[in-house]
Amino acid sequence: DKAFFSLVIPSDSNYIDAGRVLAFTGRYHNMDGDFDMVLLELKEKPLQPEEWLLLKQAGWETRCIIEGIPPAKKGANKRFVDQFAKLRLFGILQYKRIAYLDSDCMVL
């Protein structure tokens, strides 16, 4: 009934490595395993199979494909458009509690 989410956008290998560190530190501090570890992935920017394998080996259990992110409007910074995917967390009703951390965070 509880889940831990993050969004990984495979624009470069640093994001994949950061997602691996986040999964490892999240698992380390969640030793009793009472949180599901769910990775958000954009349909428009899918992970490669080898990237998902590395992330799964680090501790991510499943991935949730997010689609329908609005295109950037004129004058908007394109690098921030992907961040709208985080709002989809409010529509995930299968969990009573959700924790979200960006993939470049570390659980201490």
PDB file of C-alpha atoms in Angstrom:
ATOM      1  CA  ASP A   1       0.000   0.000   0.000  1.00  0.00           C
ATOM      2  CA  LYS A   2       3.094   2.277  -0.050  1.00  0.00           C
ATOM      3  CA  ALA A   3       5.360   3.116  -2.959  1.00  0.00           C
ATOM      4  CA  PHE A   4       8.553   4.990  -3.612  1.00  0.00           C
ATOM      5  CA  PHE A   5       8.695   6.649  -7.060  1.00  0.00           C
ATOM      6  CA  SER A   6      11.300   8.375  -9.177  1.00  0.00           C
ATOM      7  CA  LEU A   7      11.514   9.608 -12.764  1.00  0.00           C
ATOM      8  CA  VAL A   8      14.505   8.674 -14.913  1.00  0.00           C
ATOM      9  CA  ILE A   9      14.943  10.359 -18.285  1.00  0.00           C
ATOM     10  CA  PRO A  10      17.687   8.631 -20.274  1.00  0.00           C
ATOM     11  CA  SER A  11      19.237  11.755 -21.758  1.00  0.00           C
ATOM     12  CA  ASP A  12      22.698  10.661 -20.653  1.00  0.00           C
ATOM     13  CA  SER A  13      24.300   7.932 -18.568  1.00  0.00           C
ATOM     14  CA  ASN A  14      24.556  10.192 -15.500  1.00  0.00           C
ATOM     15  CA  TYR A  15      20.778   9.931 -15.005  1.00  0.00           C
ATOM     16  CA  ILE A  16      20.924   6.147 -15.182  1.00  0.00           C
ATOM     17  CA  ASP A  17      23.764   6.079 -12.642  1.00  0.00           C
ATOM     18  CA  ALA A  18      21.868   8.503 -10.374  1.00  0.00           C
ATOM     19  CA  GLY A  19      18.776   6.281 -10.574  1.00  0.00           C
ATOM     20  CA  ARG A  20      20.899   3.293  -9.567  1.00  0.00           C
ATOM     21  CA  VAL A  21      22.314   5.133  -6.540  1.00  0.00           C
ATOM     22  CA  LEU A  22      18.839   6.262  -5.491  1.00  0.00           C
ATOM     23  CA  ALA A  23      17.519   2.696  -5.740  1.00  0.00           C
ATOM     24  CA  PHE A  24      20.431   1.329  -3.730  1.00  0.00           C
ATOM     25  CA  THR A  25      20.135   3.901  -0.954  1.00  0.00           C
ATOM     26  CA  GLY A  26      16.336   3.578  -0.940  1.00  0.00           C
ATOM     27  CA  ARG A  27      16.578  -0.203  -0.549  1.00  0.00           C
ATOM     28  CA  TYR A  28      19.283   0.135   2.093  1.00  0.00           C
ATOM     29  CA  HIS A  29      17.032   2.295   4.281  1.00  0.00           C
ATOM     30  CA  ASN A  30      13.923   0.230   3.476  1.00  0.00           C
ATOM     31  CA  MET A  31      15.292  -3.111   4.635  1.00  0.00           C
ATOM     32  CA  ASP A  32      11.904  -4.444   5.687  1.00  0.00           C
ATOM     33  CA  GLY A  33      10.684  -3.949   2.107  1.00  0.00           C
ATOM     34  CA  ASP A  34       7.359  -2.320   2.944  1.00  0.00           C
ATOM     35  CA  PHE A  35       7.615   0.097  -0.021  1.00  0.00           C
ATOM     36  CA  ASP A  36       7.261  -0.839  -3.681  1.00  0.00           C
ATOM     37  CA  MET A  37      10.026   0.717  -5.783  1.00  0.00           C
ATOM     38  CA  VAL A  38       8.444   2.130  -8.962  1.00  0.00           C
ATOM     39  CA  LEU A  39      10.316   3.946 -11.710  1.00  0.00           C
ATOM     40  CA  LEU A  40       8.486   6.430 -13.919  1.00  0.00           C
ATOM     41  CA  GLU A  41       9.422   6.294 -17.586  1.00  0.00           C
ATOM     42  CA  LEU A  42       8.308   8.585 -20.390  1.00  0.00           C
ATOM     43  CA  LYS A  43       6.795   6.837 -23.408  1.00  0.00           C
ATOM     44  CA  GLU A  44       8.363   9.520 -25.604  1.00  0.00           C
ATOM     45  CA  LYS A  45      11.834   8.841 -24.129  1.00  0.00           C
ATOM     46  CA  PRO A  46      11.936   5.115 -23.343  1.00  0.00           C
ATOM     47  CA  LEU A  47      14.736   3.384 -21.513  1.00  0.00           C
ATOM     48  CA  GLN A  48      16.875   0.999 -23.517  1.00  0.00           C
ATOM     49  CA  PRO A  49      16.650  -2.655 -22.360  1.00  0.00           C
ATOM     50  CA  GLU A  50      20.204  -2.559 -20.977  1.00  0.00           C
ATOM     51  CA  GLU A  51      19.412   0.631 -19.018  1.00  0.00           C
ATOM     52  CA  TRP A  52      16.306  -0.944 -17.456  1.00  0.00           C
ATOM     53  CA  LEU A  53      18.340  -4.045 -16.571  1.00  0.00           C
ATOM     54  CA  LEU A  54      20.907  -1.908 -14.706  1.00  0.00           C
ATOM     55  CA  LEU A  55      18.149  -0.037 -12.863  1.00  0.00           C
ATOM     56  CA  LYS A  56      16.291  -3.247 -11.993  1.00  0.00           C
ATOM     57  CA  GLN A  57      19.485  -4.836 -10.670  1.00  0.00           C
ATOM     58  CA  ALA A  58      19.922  -1.771  -8.446  1.00  0.00           C
ATOM     59  CA  GLY A  59      16.504  -2.300  -6.836  1.00  0.00           C
ATOM     60  CA  TRP A  60      13.734  -0.828  -8.994  1.00  0.00           C
ATOM     61  CA  GLU A  61      10.946  -3.411  -9.114  1.00  0.00           C
ATOM     62  CA  THR A  62       8.701  -2.119 -11.837  1.00  0.00           C
ATOM     63  CA  ARG A  63       8.255   0.782 -14.169  1.00  0.00           C
ATOM     64  CA  CYS A  64       5.231   2.906 -14.890  1.00  0.00           C
ATOM     65  CA  ILE A  65       5.024   4.254 -18.434  1.00  0.00           C
ATOM     66  CA  ILE A  66       3.829   7.864 -18.551  1.00  0.00           C
ATOM     67  CA  GLU A  67       2.443   9.182 -21.816  1.00  0.00           C
ATOM     68  CA  GLY A  68       0.757  12.289 -23.092  1.00  0.00           C
ATOM     69  CA  ILE A  69       3.167  14.908 -21.776  1.00  0.00           C
ATOM     70  CA  PRO A  70       2.203  18.224 -23.419  1.00  0.00           C
ATOM     71  CA  PRO A  71       4.640  19.649 -25.969  1.00  0.00           C
ATOM     72  CA  ALA A  72       6.669  22.701 -25.066  1.00  0.00           C
ATOM     73  CA  LYS A  73       4.930  26.002 -25.731  1.00  0.00           C
ATOM     74  CA  LYS A  74       6.745  28.791 -27.520  1.00  0.00           C
ATOM     75  CA  GLY A  75       9.176  30.418 -25.122  1.00  0.00           C
ATOM     76  CA  ALA A  76       9.136  27.496 -22.660  1.00  0.00           C
ATOM     77  CA  ASN A  77      12.389  25.836 -21.727  1.00  0.00           C
ATOM     78  CA  LYS A  78      12.171  22.385 -23.351  1.00  0.00           C
ATOM     79  CA  ARG A  79      14.184  20.707 -20.617  1.00  0.00           C
ATOM     80  CA  PHE A  80      11.395  21.383 -18.096  1.00  0.00           C
ATOM     81  CA  VAL A  81       8.532  19.922 -20.154  1.00  0.00           C
ATOM     82  CA  ASP A  82       9.341  16.376 -18.962  1.00  0.00           C
ATOM     83  CA  GLN A  83       8.761  17.493 -15.389  1.00  0.00           C
ATOM     84  CA  PHE A  84       4.999  17.524 -15.997  1.00  0.00           C
ATOM     85  CA  ALA A  85       5.170  13.721 -15.789  1.00  0.00           C
ATOM     86  CA  LYS A  86       5.497  14.044 -12.008  1.00  0.00           C
ATOM     87  CA  LEU A  87       1.952  15.394 -11.821  1.00  0.00           C
ATOM     88  CA  ARG A  88       0.700  11.980 -12.989  1.00  0.00           C
ATOM     89  CA  LEU A  89       1.537  10.673  -9.515  1.00  0.00           C
ATOM     90  CA  PHE A  90      -1.688  12.260  -8.272  1.00  0.00           C
ATOM     91  CA  GLY A  91      -3.626   9.873 -10.527  1.00  0.00           C
ATOM     92  CA  ILE A  92      -2.047   6.682  -9.166  1.00  0.00           C
ATOM     93  CA  LEU A  93      -4.683   5.351  -6.806  1.00  0.00           C
ATOM     94  CA  GLN A  94      -3.441   1.848  -6.059  1.00  0.00           C
ATOM     95  CA  TYR A  95      -1.257   3.114  -3.201  1.00  0.00           C
ATOM     96  CA  LYS A  96      -2.305   4.792   0.037  1.00  0.00           C
ATOM     97  CA  ARG A  97       1.038   6.584   0.334  1.00  0.00           C
ATOM     98  CA  ILE A  98       3.526   7.714  -2.290  1.00  0.00           C
ATOM     99  CA  ALA A  99       6.991   9.157  -1.791  1.00  0.00           C
ATOM    100  CA  TYR A 100       8.688  10.799  -4.744  1.00  0.00           C
ATOM    101  CA  LEU A 101      12.336  11.752  -5.070  1.00  0.00           C
ATOM    102  CA  ASP A 102      14.183  12.999  -8.140  1.00  0.00           C
ATOM    103  CA  SER A 103      16.684  10.482  -9.436  1.00  0.00           C
ATOM    104  CA  ASP A 104      19.609  12.736  -8.508  1.00  0.00           C
ATOM    105  CA  CYS A 105      18.752  12.490  -4.783  1.00  0.00           C
ATOM    106  CA  MET A 106      20.206  10.098  -2.247  1.00  0.00           C
ATOM    107  CA  VAL A 107      18.368   8.632   0.742  1.00  0.00           C
ATOM    108  CA  LEU A 108      20.410   9.018   3.939  1.00  0.00           C
TER     109      LEU A 108
END
